Coordinates of N, CA and C in Angstrom, one line a residue:
X270 N -21.7 8.4 3.5 CA -20.6 7.5 3.2 C -21.0 6.0 3.5
X271 N -20.5 5.1 2.6 CA -20.8 3.7 2.9 C -19.5 3.1 3.6
X272 N -19.8 2.4 4.7 CA -18.7 1.8 5.4 C -18.9 0.3 5.6
X273 N -17.8 -0.4 5.9 CA -17.9 -1.8 6.3 C -17.2 -1.8 7.7
X274 N -17.5 -2.9 8.5 CA -17.0 -3.0 9.8 C -16.0 -4.2 9.9
X275 N -14.9 -4.0 10.5 CA -14.0 -5.1 10.8 C -14.5 -5.9 12.0
X276 N -14.0 -7.1 12.2 CA -14.4 -7.9 13.3 C -14.2 -7.3 14.7
X277 N -13.2 -6.4 14.8 CA -12.9 -5.8 16.0 C -13.7 -4.4 16.2
X278 N -14.6 -4.1 15.3 CA -15.5 -3.0 15.4 C -15.0 -1.7 14.7
X279 N -13.8 -1.8 14.1 CA -13.3 -0.6 13.4 C -14.2 -0.3 12.2
X280 N -14.3 1.0 11.9 CA -15.1 1.5 10.8 C -14.1 1.5 9.6
X281 N -14.4 0.9 8.5 CA -13.5 0.9 7.3 C -14.3 1.6 6.2
X282 N -13.6 2.4 5.4 CA -14.3 3.2 4.3 C -13.4 3.2 3.1
X283 N -14.0 2.8 1.9 CA -13.3 3.0 0.7 C -13.0 4.5 0.5
X284 N -11.7 4.8 0.1 CA -11.4 6.2 -0.1 C -12.3 7.0 -1.1
X285 N -12.8 6.3 -2.1 CA -13.6 6.9 -3.1 C -14.9 7.5 -2.5
X286 N -15.3 7.0 -1.3 CA -16.5 7.5 -0.6 C -16.3 9.0 -0.2
X287 N -15.1 9.4 -0.1 CA -14.8 10.8 0.4 C -14.8 11.9 -0.7
X288 N -14.9 11.4 -2.0 CA -14.8 12.3 -3.1 C -15.9 13.3 -3.1
X289 N -17.1 12.9 -2.8 CA -18.2 13.8 -2.8 C -18.1 14.9 -1.8
X290 N -17.5 14.6 -0.6 CA -17.3 15.6 0.4 C -16.1 16.5 0.0
X291 N -15.0 16.0 -0.4 CA -13.8 16.8 -0.6 C -13.7 17.4 -2.0
X292 N -14.5 16.9 -2.9 CA -14.6 17.4 -4.3 C -13.1 17.7 -4.8
X293 N -12.8 18.9 -5.1 CA -11.5 19.2 -5.8 C -10.3 18.9 -4.9
X294 N -10.5 18.8 -3.6 CA -9.4 18.4 -2.7 C -9.2 16.9 -2.6
X295 N -10.0 16.1 -3.2 CA -9.9 14.7 -3.0 C -8.6 14.1 -3.6
X296 N -8.1 14.5 -4.8 CA -6.8 14.0 -5.3 C -5.7 14.3 -4.3
X297 N -5.7 15.4 -3.7 CA -4.7 15.7 -2.7 C -4.8 14.8 -1.5
X298 N -6.0 14.5 -1.0 CA -6.2 13.5 0.1 C -5.7 12.1 -0.3
X299 N -6.0 11.7 -1.5 CA -5.6 10.4 -2.0 C -4.1 10.3 -2.0
X300 N -3.5 11.3 -2.5 CA -2.0 11.4 -2.6 C -1.3 11.4 -1.2
X301 N -1.9 12.1 -0.3 CA -1.4 12.2 1.1 C -1.5 10.8 1.7
X302 N -2.7 10.2 1.6 CA -2.9 8.9 2.2 C -1.9 7.9 1.7
X303 N -1.7 7.9 0.3 CA -0.7 7.0 -0.2 C 0.7 7.3 0.3
X304 N 1.1 8.5 0.4 CA 2.4 9.0 0.9 C 2.6 8.5 2.3
X305 N 1.6 8.7 3.2 CA 1.8 8.3 4.6 C 1.9 6.8 4.7
X306 N 1.1 6.0 3.9 CA 1.2 4.6 4.0 C 2.5 4.1 3.5
X307 N 3.0 4.7 2.5 CA 4.3 4.2 1.8 C 5.5 4.5 2.6
X308 N 5.6 5.7 3.2 CA 6.8 6.1 3.8 C 6.8 5.9 5.4
X309 N 5.6 5.8 6.0 CA 5.6 5.7 7.4 C 4.7 4.5 7.9
X310 N 5.0 4.1 9.1 CA 4.3 3.0 9.7 C 3.4 3.5 10.8
X311 N 2.1 3.4 10.5 CA 1.1 4.0 11.5 C -0.2 3.3 11.4
X312 N -0.9 3.1 12.5 CA -2.3 2.7 12.5 C -3.2 3.9 12.1
X313 N -4.2 3.6 11.4 CA -5.2 4.6 11.0 C -6.4 4.6 11.9
X314 N -6.6 5.6 12.7 CA -7.8 5.7 13.6 C -8.8 6.6 13.0
X315 N -9.9 6.0 12.4 CA -10.9 6.7 11.6 C -12.3 6.6 12.3
X316 N -12.9 7.8 12.4 CA -14.2 7.8 13.1 C -15.4 7.6 12.1
X317 N -15.1 7.5 10.8 CA -16.1 7.3 9.9 C -16.8 8.5 9.4
X318 N -16.4 9.7 9.9 CA -17.0 11.0 9.6 C -16.0 12.0 9.0
X319 N -15.1 12.4 9.9 CA -14.2 13.5 9.4 C -12.8 13.5 10.1
X320 N -12.6 12.6 11.1 CA -11.3 12.6 11.8 C -10.6 11.3 11.4
X321 N -9.3 11.5 11.0 CA -8.4 10.4 10.6 C -7.1 10.7 11.3
X322 N -6.7 9.8 12.2 CA -5.4 10.0 13.0 C -4.5 8.9 12.7
X323 N -3.3 9.2 12.4 CA -2.2 8.2 12.1 C -1.3 8.1 13.4
X324 N -1.3 6.9 14.0 CA -0.5 6.7 15.2 C 0.4 5.6 15.1
X325 N 1.6 5.8 15.6 CA 2.6 4.7 15.8 C 2.7 4.4 17.3
X326 N 2.1 3.3 17.7 CA 2.0 3.0 19.2 C 1.1 4.1 19.8
X327 N 1.7 4.8 20.8 CA 0.9 5.9 21.5 C 1.3 7.2 20.9
X328 N 2.1 7.3 19.9 CA 2.6 8.6 19.4 C 1.8 8.9 18.1
X329 N 1.3 10.1 18.0 CA 0.6 10.6 16.9 C 1.6 11.1 15.8
X330 N 1.5 10.6 14.6 CA 2.3 11.1 13.5 C 1.6 12.3 12.8
X331 N 0.3 12.1 12.5 CA -0.4 13.2 11.9 C -1.9 13.0 12.2
X332 N -2.6 14.1 12.1 CA -4.1 14.1 12.2 C -4.7 14.8 11.1
X333 N -5.7 14.2 10.4 CA -6.4 14.8 9.2 C -7.8 15.0 9.6
X334 N -8.3 16.3 9.4 CA -9.7 16.6 9.6 C -10.4 17.0 8.3
X335 N -11.4 16.3 7.9 CA -12.0 16.6 6.6 C -13.0 17.7 6.8
X336 N -13.0 18.6 5.8 CA -13.9 19.7 5.7 C -14.7 19.6 4.3
X337 N -15.6 20.4 4.1 CA -16.3 20.5 2.8 C -15.3 21.2 1.8
X338 N -14.9 20.4 0.8 CA -14.0 20.8 -0.2 C -12.5 21.1 0.2
X339 N -12.1 20.7 1.4 CA -10.8 20.8 1.8 C -10.6 19.9 3.1
X340 N -9.3 19.9 3.5 CA -9.0 19.2 4.8 C -7.8 19.8 5.4
X341 N -7.8 19.6 6.8 CA -6.7 20.2 7.6 C -5.8 19.0 8.0
X342 N -4.5 19.3 8.1 CA -3.5 18.3 8.5 C -2.7 18.9 9.7
X343 N -2.6 18.2 10.8 CA -1.9 18.6 11.9 C -0.7 17.7 12.1
X344 N 0.5 18.2 12.2 CA 1.7 17.5 12.4 C 2.6 18.3 13.4
X345 N 2.8 17.6 14.6 CA 3.4 18.3 15.7 C 2.7 19.6 16.0
X346 N 3.4 20.8 15.9 CA 2.7 22.0 16.2 C 2.4 22.8 15.0
X347 N 2.4 22.1 13.8 CA 2.1 22.8 12.5 C 0.7 22.3 12.0
X348 N 0.0 23.2 11.4 CA -1.3 23.0 10.9 C -1.4 23.5 9.4
X349 N -1.9 22.6 8.5 CA -2.0 22.9 7.1 C -3.4 22.8 6.6
X350 N -3.9 23.8 5.8 CA -5.1 23.6 5.1 C -4.8 23.2 3.7
X351 N -5.4 22.1 3.2 CA -5.1 21.6 1.9 C -6.4 21.7 1.0
X352 N -6.2 22.4 -0.1 CA -7.3 22.6 -1.0 C -6.9 21.8 -2.3
X353 N -5.6 21.6 -2.6 CA -5.2 21.0 -3.8 C -3.8 20.3 -3.6
X354 N -3.4 19.6 -4.6 CA -2.1 18.8 -4.5 C -0.9 19.8 -4.3
X355 N -1.0 20.9 -4.9 CA 0.2 21.8 -4.8 C 0.5 22.2 -3.3
X356 N -0.5 22.1 -2.5 CA -0.3 22.5 -1.1 C 0.3 21.4 -0.3
X357 N 0.6 20.2 -0.9 CA 1.1 19.1 -0.1 C 2.6 19.1 0.2
X358 N 3.3 19.9 -0.6 CA 4.8 19.9 -0.4 C 5.2 20.2 1.0
X359 N 4.5 21.2 1.6 CA 4.8 21.6 3.0 C 4.5 20.5 4.0
X360 N 3.4 19.8 3.7 CA 3.0 18.7 4.6 C 4.1 17.5 4.5
X361 N 4.5 17.2 3.3 CA 5.6 16.2 3.2 C 6.8 16.6 3.9
X362 N 7.2 17.9 3.8 CA 8.4 18.4 4.5 C 8.3 18.3 6.0
X363 N 7.0 18.7 6.5 CA 6.8 18.6 8.0 C 6.8 17.1 8.5
X364 N 6.3 16.2 7.7 CA 6.4 14.8 8.1 C 7.9 14.3 8.1
X365 N 8.6 14.7 7.2 CA 10.1 14.4 7.2 C 10.8 15.0 8.3
X366 N 10.4 16.2 8.7 CA 11.1 16.9 9.8 C 10.7 16.3 11.2
X367 N 9.4 15.9 11.4 CA 9.0 15.6 12.7 C 8.9 14.1 13.0
X368 N 8.8 13.2 12.0 CA 8.6 11.8 12.2 C 9.8 11.2 12.9
X369 N 9.5 10.4 13.9 CA 10.6 9.6 14.6 C 11.1 8.5 13.8
X370 N 12.3 7.9 14.2 CA 12.8 6.9 13.4 C 11.9 5.6 13.3
X371 N 11.3 5.3 14.5 CA 10.4 4.1 14.5 C 9.1 4.3 13.7
X372 N 8.8 5.5 13.3 CA 7.6 5.8 12.5 C 7.9 5.8 11.0
X373 N 9.1 5.7 10.6 CA 9.5 5.6 9.2 C 9.5 4.2 8.7
X374 N 9.0 3.9 7.5 CA 9.0 2.6 7.0 C 10.5 2.2 6.6
X375 N 11.0 1.0 7.1 CA 12.3 0.6 6.8 C 12.6 0.5 5.3
X376 N 13.8 0.8 4.9 CA 14.3 0.7 3.5 C 14.0 -0.7 3.0
X377 N 14.3 -1.7 3.8 CA 14.2 -3.0 3.3 C 12.8 -3.5 3.0
X378 N 11.8 -2.8 3.5 CA 10.4 -3.2 3.2 C 10.1 -2.6 1.9
X379 N 10.7 -1.5 1.4 CA 10.3 -0.8 0.2 C 11.1 -1.3 -1.0
X380 N 12.3 -1.6 -0.8 CA 13.2 -2.0 -1.9 C 12.9 -3.4 -2.4
X381 N 13.3 -3.6 -3.6 CA 13.0 -5.0 -4.2 C 14.3 -5.7 -4.4
X382 N 14.2 -7.0 -4.5 CA 15.3 -7.8 -5.0 C 15.0 -8.0 -6.5
X383 N 15.7 -7.4 -7.4 CA 15.3 -7.4 -8.8 C 15.3 -8.8 -9.4
X384 N 16.0 -9.7 -8.8 CA 16.1 -11.1 -9.3 C 15.0 -12.0 -8.6
X385 N 14.7 -11.7 -7.4 CA 13.7 -12.5 -6.7 C 12.3 -12.0 -6.8
X386 N 12.2 -10.7 -7.1 CA 10.9 -10.0 -7.2 C 10.9 -9.2 -8.5
X387 N 10.9 -9.8 -9.7 CA 11.2 -9.0 -10.9 C 10.1 -8.0 -11.3
X388 N 8.9 -8.2 -10.9 CA 7.8 -7.3 -11.2 C 7.6 -6.2 -10.2
X389 N 8.3 -6.3 -9.1 CA 8.3 -5.3 -8.0 C 7.5 -5.7 -6.8
X390 N 6.6 -6.7 -7.0 CA 5.8 -7.2 -5.8 C 6.8 -8.0 -4.8
X391 N 6.6 -7.7 -3.5 CA 7.3 -8.3 -2.5 C 6.7 -9.6 -2.0
X392 N 6.8 -10.7 -2.8 CA 6.2 -11.9 -2.4 C 6.6 -12.4 -1.0
X393 N 7.8 -12.1 -0.6 CA 8.3 -12.6 0.7 C 7.6 -11.8 1.8
X394 N 7.0 -10.6 1.6 CA 6.3 -9.9 2.7 C 4.9 -10.3 2.7
X395 N 4.3 -10.7 1.6 CA 2.8 -11.0 1.5 C 2.5 -12.3 2.2
X396 N 1.3 -12.3 2.8 CA 0.9 -13.5 3.5 C 0.4 -14.5 2.5
X397 N 0.2 -14.1 1.2 CA -0.1 -15.1 0.2 C 1.0 -15.9 -0.3
X398 N 2.2 -15.6 0.1 CA 3.4 -16.3 -0.3 C 3.6 -17.6 0.4
X399 N 4.3 -18.6 -0.2 CA 4.6 -19.8 0.6 C 5.6 -19.5 1.6
X400 N 6.4 -18.4 1.5 CA 7.3 -18.1 2.5 C 6.7 -17.6 3.8
X401 N 5.4 -17.3 3.8 CA 4.9 -16.7 5.0 C 4.9 -17.6 6.2
X402 N 4.6 -18.9 5.9 CA 4.7 -19.9 7.0 C 6.1 -20.0 7.5
X403 N 7.1 -20.0 6.6 CA 8.5 -20.1 7.1 C 8.9 -18.9 8.0
X404 N 8.3 -17.7 7.8 CA 8.6 -16.6 8.6 C 7.7 -16.4 9.8
X405 N 6.8 -17.4 10.0 CA 5.9 -17.4 11.1 C 5.0 -16.2 11.1
X406 N 4.5 -15.8 10.0 CA 3.6 -14.6 10.0 C 2.3 -15.0 10.6
X407 N 1.4 -15.6 9.8 CA 0.1 -16.0 10.3 C -0.4 -17.1 9.4
X408 N -1.5 -17.7 9.8 CA -2.1 -18.8 9.1 C -2.9 -18.2 7.9
X409 N -3.3 -19.2 7.0 CA -4.0 -18.8 5.8 C -5.3 -18.0 6.0
X410 N -6.0 -18.4 7.1 CA -7.3 -17.7 7.3 C -7.1 -16.2 7.6
X411 N -6.0 -15.9 8.2 CA -5.7 -14.5 8.5 C -5.4 -13.7 7.3
X412 N -4.8 -14.4 6.3 CA -4.5 -13.7 5.0 C -5.9 -13.4 4.3
X413 N -6.8 -14.3 4.3 CA -8.1 -14.1 3.8 C -8.8 -13.0 4.4
X414 N -8.8 -12.9 5.7 CA -9.4 -11.8 6.5 C -8.8 -10.5 6.2
X415 N -7.5 -10.4 6.3 CA -6.8 -9.1 6.0 C -7.0 -8.6 4.6
X416 N -7.0 -9.5 3.7 CA -7.3 -9.2 2.3 C -8.7 -8.6 2.1
X417 N -9.7 -9.1 2.8 CA -11.0 -8.6 2.8 C -11.1 -7.2 3.5
X418 N -10.4 -7.1 4.6 CA -10.5 -5.8 5.3 C -9.8 -4.7 4.5
X419 N -8.8 -5.0 3.8 CA -8.1 -4.0 3.0 C -8.8 -3.6 1.7
X420 N -9.3 -4.6 1.0 CA -9.8 -4.4 -0.4 C -11.3 -4.4 -0.6
X421 N -12.1 -4.9 0.3 CA -13.5 -5.0 0.2 C -14.1 -3.6 -0.1
X422 N -14.8 -3.5 -1.2 CA -15.5 -2.3 -1.5 C -14.7 -1.2 -2.2
X423 N -13.4 -1.5 -2.5 CA -12.5 -0.5 -3.0 C -12.2 -0.7 -4.5
X424 N -12.3 -2.0 -5.0 CA -11.8 -2.3 -6.3 C -12.8 -2.3 -7.4
X425 N -14.0 -2.1 -7.1 CA -15.1 -2.2 -8.1 C -15.6 -3.6 -8.3
X426 N -15.0 -4.5 -7.6 CA -15.4 -6.0 -7.5 C -15.6 -6.4 -6.1
X427 N -16.4 -7.4 -5.8 CA -16.6 -7.8 -4.5 C -15.4 -8.7 -4.1
X428 N -14.8 -8.4 -2.9 CA -13.7 -9.2 -2.4 C -14.3 -10.1 -1.3
X429 N -14.4 -11.4 -1.5 CA -15.0 -12.3 -0.5 C -14.0 -12.7 0.6
X430 N -14.5 -13.0 1.7 CA -13.6 -13.5 2.8 C -13.4 -15.0 2.5
X431 N -12.2 -15.4 2.6 CA -11.9 -16.8 2.3 C -10.7 -17.3 3.1
X432 N -10.5 -18.6 3.1 CA -9.4 -19.2 3.9 C -8.4 -19.7 2.9
X433 N -7.2 -19.8 3.3 CA -6.2 -20.4 2.4 C -5.3 -19.3 1.8
X434 N -4.1 -19.7 1.4 CA -3.1 -18.7 0.7 C -2.8 -19.3 -0.7
X435 N -2.2 -18.5 -1.5 CA -1.9 -18.8 -2.9 C -0.8 -19.8 -2.9
X436 N 0.1 -19.7 -2.0 CA 1.3 -20.6 -2.0 C 2.2 -20.5 -3.2
X437 N 2.2 -19.3 -3.8 CA 3.2 -19.2 -4.9 C 4.6 -19.2 -4.3
X438 N 5.6 -19.9 -4.9 CA 6.9 -20.0 -4.3 C 7.8 -18.8 -4.7
X439 N 7.3 -18.0 -5.6 CA 8.1 -16.8 -6.0 C 8.8 -17.1 -7.3
X440 N 9.2 -16.0 -8.0 CA 9.7 -16.1 -9.3 C 11.1 -16.8 -9.4
X441 N 11.9 -16.6 -8.3 CA 13.2 -17.3 -8.3 C 13.1 -18.8 -8.4
X442 N 12.2 -19.3 -7.7 CA 11.9 -20.8 -7.7 C 11.4 -21.2 -9.1
X443 N 10.4 -20.4 -9.6 CA 9.7 -20.8 -10.9 C 10.7 -20.8 -12.0
X444 N 11.7 -19.9 -12.0 CA 12.7 -19.8 -13.1 C 13.5 -21.2 -13.2
X445 N 13.8 -21.7 -12.0 CA 14.7 -22.9 -12.0 C 13.9 -24.2 -12.0
X446 N 12.6 -24.1 -11.5 CA 11.8 -25.3 -11.3 C 10.3 -25.0 -11.6
X447 N 10.0 -24.7 -12.8 CA 8.6 -24.2 -13.2 C 7.6 -25.3 -12.9
X448 N 7.9 -26.6 -12.8 CA 6.9 -27.6 -12.4 C 6.4 -27.6 -11.0
X449 N 7.2 -26.8 -10.2 CA 6.9 -26.8 -8.8 C 5.5 -26.2 -8.5
X450 N 5.2 -25.1 -9.3 CA 3.9 -24.4 -9.1 C 3.3 -24.1 -10.5
X451 N 2.5 -24.9 -11.1 CA 1.9 -24.6 -12.4 C 1.2 -23.3 -12.5
X452 N 0.8 -22.7 -11.4 CA 0.0 -21.4 -11.4 C 0.8 -20.3 -12.0
X453 N 2.1 -20.4 -12.2 CA 2.9 -19.3 -12.8 C 2.4 -19.0 -14.3
X454 N 1.8 -20.0 -14.9 CA 1.4 -19.9 -16.3 C 0.3 -18.7 -16.4
X455 N -0.3 -18.4 -15.3 CA -1.3 -17.3 -15.3 C -0.7 -15.9 -15.0
X456 N 0.6 -15.8 -14.8 CA 1.3 -14.6 -14.4 C 1.7 -13.9 -15.7
X457 N 1.1 -12.9 -16.1 CA 1.3 -12.2 -17.3 C 2.7 -11.5 -17.3
X458 N 3.1 -10.9 -16.2 CA 4.4 -10.2 -16.1 C 5.5 -11.2 -16.2
X459 N 5.4 -12.4 -15.6 CA 6.5 -13.3 -15.7 C 6.6 -13.8 -17.2
X460 N 5.5 -14.0 -17.9 CA 5.6 -14.4 -19.2 C 6.1 -13.3 -20.1
X461 N 5.8 -12.1 -19.9 CA 6.2 -11.0 -20.6 C 7.7 -10.8 -20.5
X462 N 8.2 -10.9 -19.2 CA 9.7 -10.7 -19.1 C 10.5 -11.9 -19.7
X463 N 9.9 -13.1 -19.7 CA 10.6 -14.2 -20.3 C 10.6 -14.0 -21.8
X464 N 9.6 -13.5 -22.4 CA 9.5 -13.3 -23.9 C 10.5 -12.2 -24.3
X465 N 10.6 -11.1 -23.5 CA 11.4 -10.0 -23.9 C 12.9 -10.2 -23.5
X466 N 13.1 -11.1 -22.6 CA 14.5 -11.4 -22.2 C 15.0 -10.5 -21.1
X467 N 14.2 -9.8 -20.4 CA 14.6 -9.0 -19.3 C 14.5 -9.7 -18.0
X468 N 15.5 -9.4 -17.1 CA 15.5 -10.1 -15.8 C 14.4 -9.5 -14.9
X469 N 14.0 -8.3 -15.1 CA 13.0 -7.6 -14.2 C 12.4 -6.4 -14.9
X470 N 11.3 -5.9 -14.4 CA 10.6 -4.8 -15.0 C 11.3 -3.5 -14.9
X471 N 12.2 -3.4 -13.9 CA 13.0 -2.2 -13.8 C 14.0 -2.1 -15.1
X472 N 14.5 -3.2 -15.5 CA 15.4 -3.2 -16.6 C 14.7 -2.9 -17.9
X473 N 13.4 -3.3 -18.0 CA 12.6 -3.0 -19.1 C 12.3 -1.5 -19.2
X474 N 11.9 -1.0 -18.0 CA 11.7 0.5 -17.8 C 10.4 1.0 -18.4
X475 N 9.5 0.2 -18.9 CA 8.2 0.6 -19.4 C 7.1 0.3 -18.5
X476 N 7.3 0.1 -17.2 CA 6.2 -0.3 -16.3 C 5.2 0.7 -16.0
X477 N 5.5 2.0 -16.3 CA 4.5 3.1 -16.1 C 3.5 3.1 -17.2
X478 N 3.8 2.6 -18.4 CA 2.9 2.6 -19.5 C 2.4 1.2 -19.9
X479 N 3.0 0.2 -19.2 CA 2.7 -1.2 -19.6 C 1.3 -1.5 -19.2
X480 N 0.6 -2.3 -20.1 CA -0.7 -2.7 -19.8 C -0.8 -3.6 -18.6
X481 N 0.3 -4.4 -18.3 CA 0.2 -5.3 -17.2 C 0.2 -4.6 -15.8
X482 N 0.6 -3.3 -15.8 CA 0.6 -2.5 -14.6 C -0.5 -1.5 -14.5
X483 N -1.4 -1.6 -15.5 CA -2.5 -0.6 -15.5 C -3.5 -0.8 -14.4
X484 N -3.5 -1.9 -13.8 CA -4.5 -2.1 -12.6 C -3.8 -2.5 -11.3
X485 N -2.5 -2.1 -11.3 CA -1.7 -2.5 -10.1 C -2.2 -1.6 -8.9
X486 N -1.9 -2.1 -7.7 CA -2.3 -1.4 -6.5 C -1.6 -0.1 -6.2
X487 N -2.3 0.9 -5.8 CA -1.8 2.1 -5.3 C -1.9 2.1 -3.8
X488 N -0.8 2.7 -3.1 CA -0.9 2.6 -1.6 C -2.1 3.2 -1.0
X489 N -2.8 4.1 -1.7 CA -4.0 4.8 -1.1 C -5.3 4.0 -1.4
X490 N -5.2 2.9 -2.1 CA -6.4 2.3 -2.7 C -7.2 1.6 -1.6
X491 N -6.6 1.1 -0.6 CA -7.3 0.3 0.4 C -8.2 1.1 1.3
X492 N -9.0 0.4 2.0 CA -10.0 1.0 3.0 C -9.3 1.9 3.9
X493 N -9.9 3.1 4.3 CA -9.4 3.9 5.3 C -9.7 3.3 6.7
X494 N -8.8 3.3 7.6 CA -9.0 2.8 8.9 C -8.3 1.5 9.2
X495 N -7.3 1.1 8.3 CA -6.6 -0.1 8.5 C -5.4 0.1 9.4
X496 N -4.9 -1.1 9.8 CA -3.7 -1.0 10.8 C -2.4 -1.0 10.1
X497 N -1.3 -0.7 10.8 CA 0.0 -0.6 10.3 C 0.4 -2.1 9.8
X498 N 0.0 -3.1 10.5 CA 0.3 -4.4 10.1 C -0.4 -4.8 8.8
X499 N -1.6 -4.4 8.7 CA -2.3 -4.7 7.4 C -1.7 -4.0 6.2
X500 N -1.3 -2.8 6.4 CA -0.6 -2.0 5.4 C 0.7 -2.7 5.0
X501 N 1.5 -3.1 6.0 CA 2.8 -3.8 5.7 C 2.6 -5.0 4.9
X502 N 1.6 -5.9 5.3 CA 1.5 -7.2 4.7 C 0.6 -7.3 3.5
X503 N -0.3 -6.3 3.3 CA -1.3 -6.5 2.2 C -1.3 -5.3 1.3
X504 N -0.6 -4.2 1.6 CA -0.6 -3.0 0.8 C 0.8 -2.8 0.2
X505 N 1.7 -2.7 1.1 CA 3.1 -2.4 0.6 C 3.6 -3.4 -0.4
X506 N 3.4 -4.7 -0.2 CA 4.0 -5.7 -1.1 C 3.5 -5.5 -2.6
X507 N 2.3 -4.9 -2.8 CA 1.7 -4.8 -4.1 C 1.8 -3.5 -4.7
X508 N 2.4 -2.5 -4.1 CA 2.6 -1.2 -4.7 C 3.7 -1.2 -5.7
X509 N 3.5 -1.9 -6.8 CA 4.6 -2.2 -7.7 C 5.3 -1.1 -8.3
X510 N 4.5 -0.1 -8.9 CA 5.2 1.0 -9.5 C 6.0 1.8 -8.5
X511 N 5.4 2.1 -7.3 CA 6.2 2.8 -6.3 C 7.4 2.0 -5.8
X512 N 7.3 0.7 -5.8 CA 8.4 -0.1 -5.3 C 9.6 -0.1 -6.4
X513 N 9.2 -0.2 -7.6 CA 10.2 -0.2 -8.7 C 10.9 1.2 -8.8
X514 N 10.0 2.3 -8.7 CA 10.6 3.7 -8.7 C 11.6 3.9 -7.5
X515 N 11.2 3.4 -6.3 CA 12.0 3.6 -5.1 C 13.3 2.8 -5.3
X516 N 13.3 1.6 -5.8 CA 14.5 0.8 -5.9 C 15.4 1.4 -6.9
X517 N 14.9 1.9 -8.1 CA 15.8 2.5 -9.1 C 16.4 3.7 -8.5
X518 N 15.7 4.6 -7.8 CA 16.2 5.8 -7.2 C 17.2 5.4 -6.1
X519 N 17.0 4.4 -5.3 CA 17.9 4.0 -4.3 C 19.2 3.5 -4.9
X520 N 19.1 2.7 -6.0 CA 20.3 2.3 -6.7 C 21.1 3.4 -7.2
X521 N 20.5 4.4 -7.7 CA 21.2 5.6 -8.3 C 21.9 6.4 -7.2
X522 N 21.3 6.3 -5.9 CA 21.9 7.0 -4.8 C 23.0 6.1 -4.1
X523 N 23.1 4.9 -4.6 CA 24.1 4.0 -4.1 C 23.7 3.3 -2.8
X524 N 22.3 3.2 -2.5 CA 21.9 2.6 -1.3 C 21.6 1.1 -1.5

C-alpha cells in the first residue's frame, strides 16, 4: 500500500489502496467508511496495515480489522465479519444502538439551508469560506494543509499544499451582490440554477443524475487516518448528494 505522512506522523492512506487486499469486500468497506464519517464524529486511528479504530475522545466507537477478502468490525461486545455490502445492515444497527450522544454528528452539521447553500455544500462550515475567519476557525494556511491531508493521493490528481483560502462569500451574497466576488462565474451549479429558475438543487431533484454532481465528494473518498476535525471541516461540507438527501428526508420527517 502507498501511504503519505501527516506532519504529526500519522499514516494516511487513500481508500483505493485497500482494494487489492479486500477485493470483493472493498465496496462494503468503502460504504462503511462513508457511513461512519457521515453519521458519527470520531478520529481515525490507522496503523497503515490492517487496524482502523474510530475513537471519540477516549471512547472507542468501532474497530475494523482488515483480512484477505473480508474485514471484521467490533462494536461494543458485538463482532461482525463483512464479506459484502449485504452484511452491513447489522453493523449499522449496532452503531445506532451503541453510539453515545456525543459520538453522533449533530443534525445542524448535516442539514442545509436551501437558500444559503443551494447546491448542498456547507460553505459556512468549510475553511475555504470567507465566513471561516468570522467564526474563528483557523487561518488560511491550515485550510491548505488540511485540504492536502484529506485529498492528496485520492482524487487521481495531485493536491498541492498551499496557503490561502478561496474567500467565496456564499451564494446568498452573490445573488444580491454578484460584483462582490467575480469568482462565482466559474460555479456551474450556480449558473445552472439561475438558468433553470430553481432556488436550490433539492427543488430541481435531478442532482443524482446531473453532470455537475458527477464528481462531487463522497464521505469515504478522503485518506484513511484523518481526524474528526478534518472530517467536519473538509469532508462533510462537500458531501453534496448525501447532504441534499439528508435534508429532503429531514424535511419530510418535519425536522
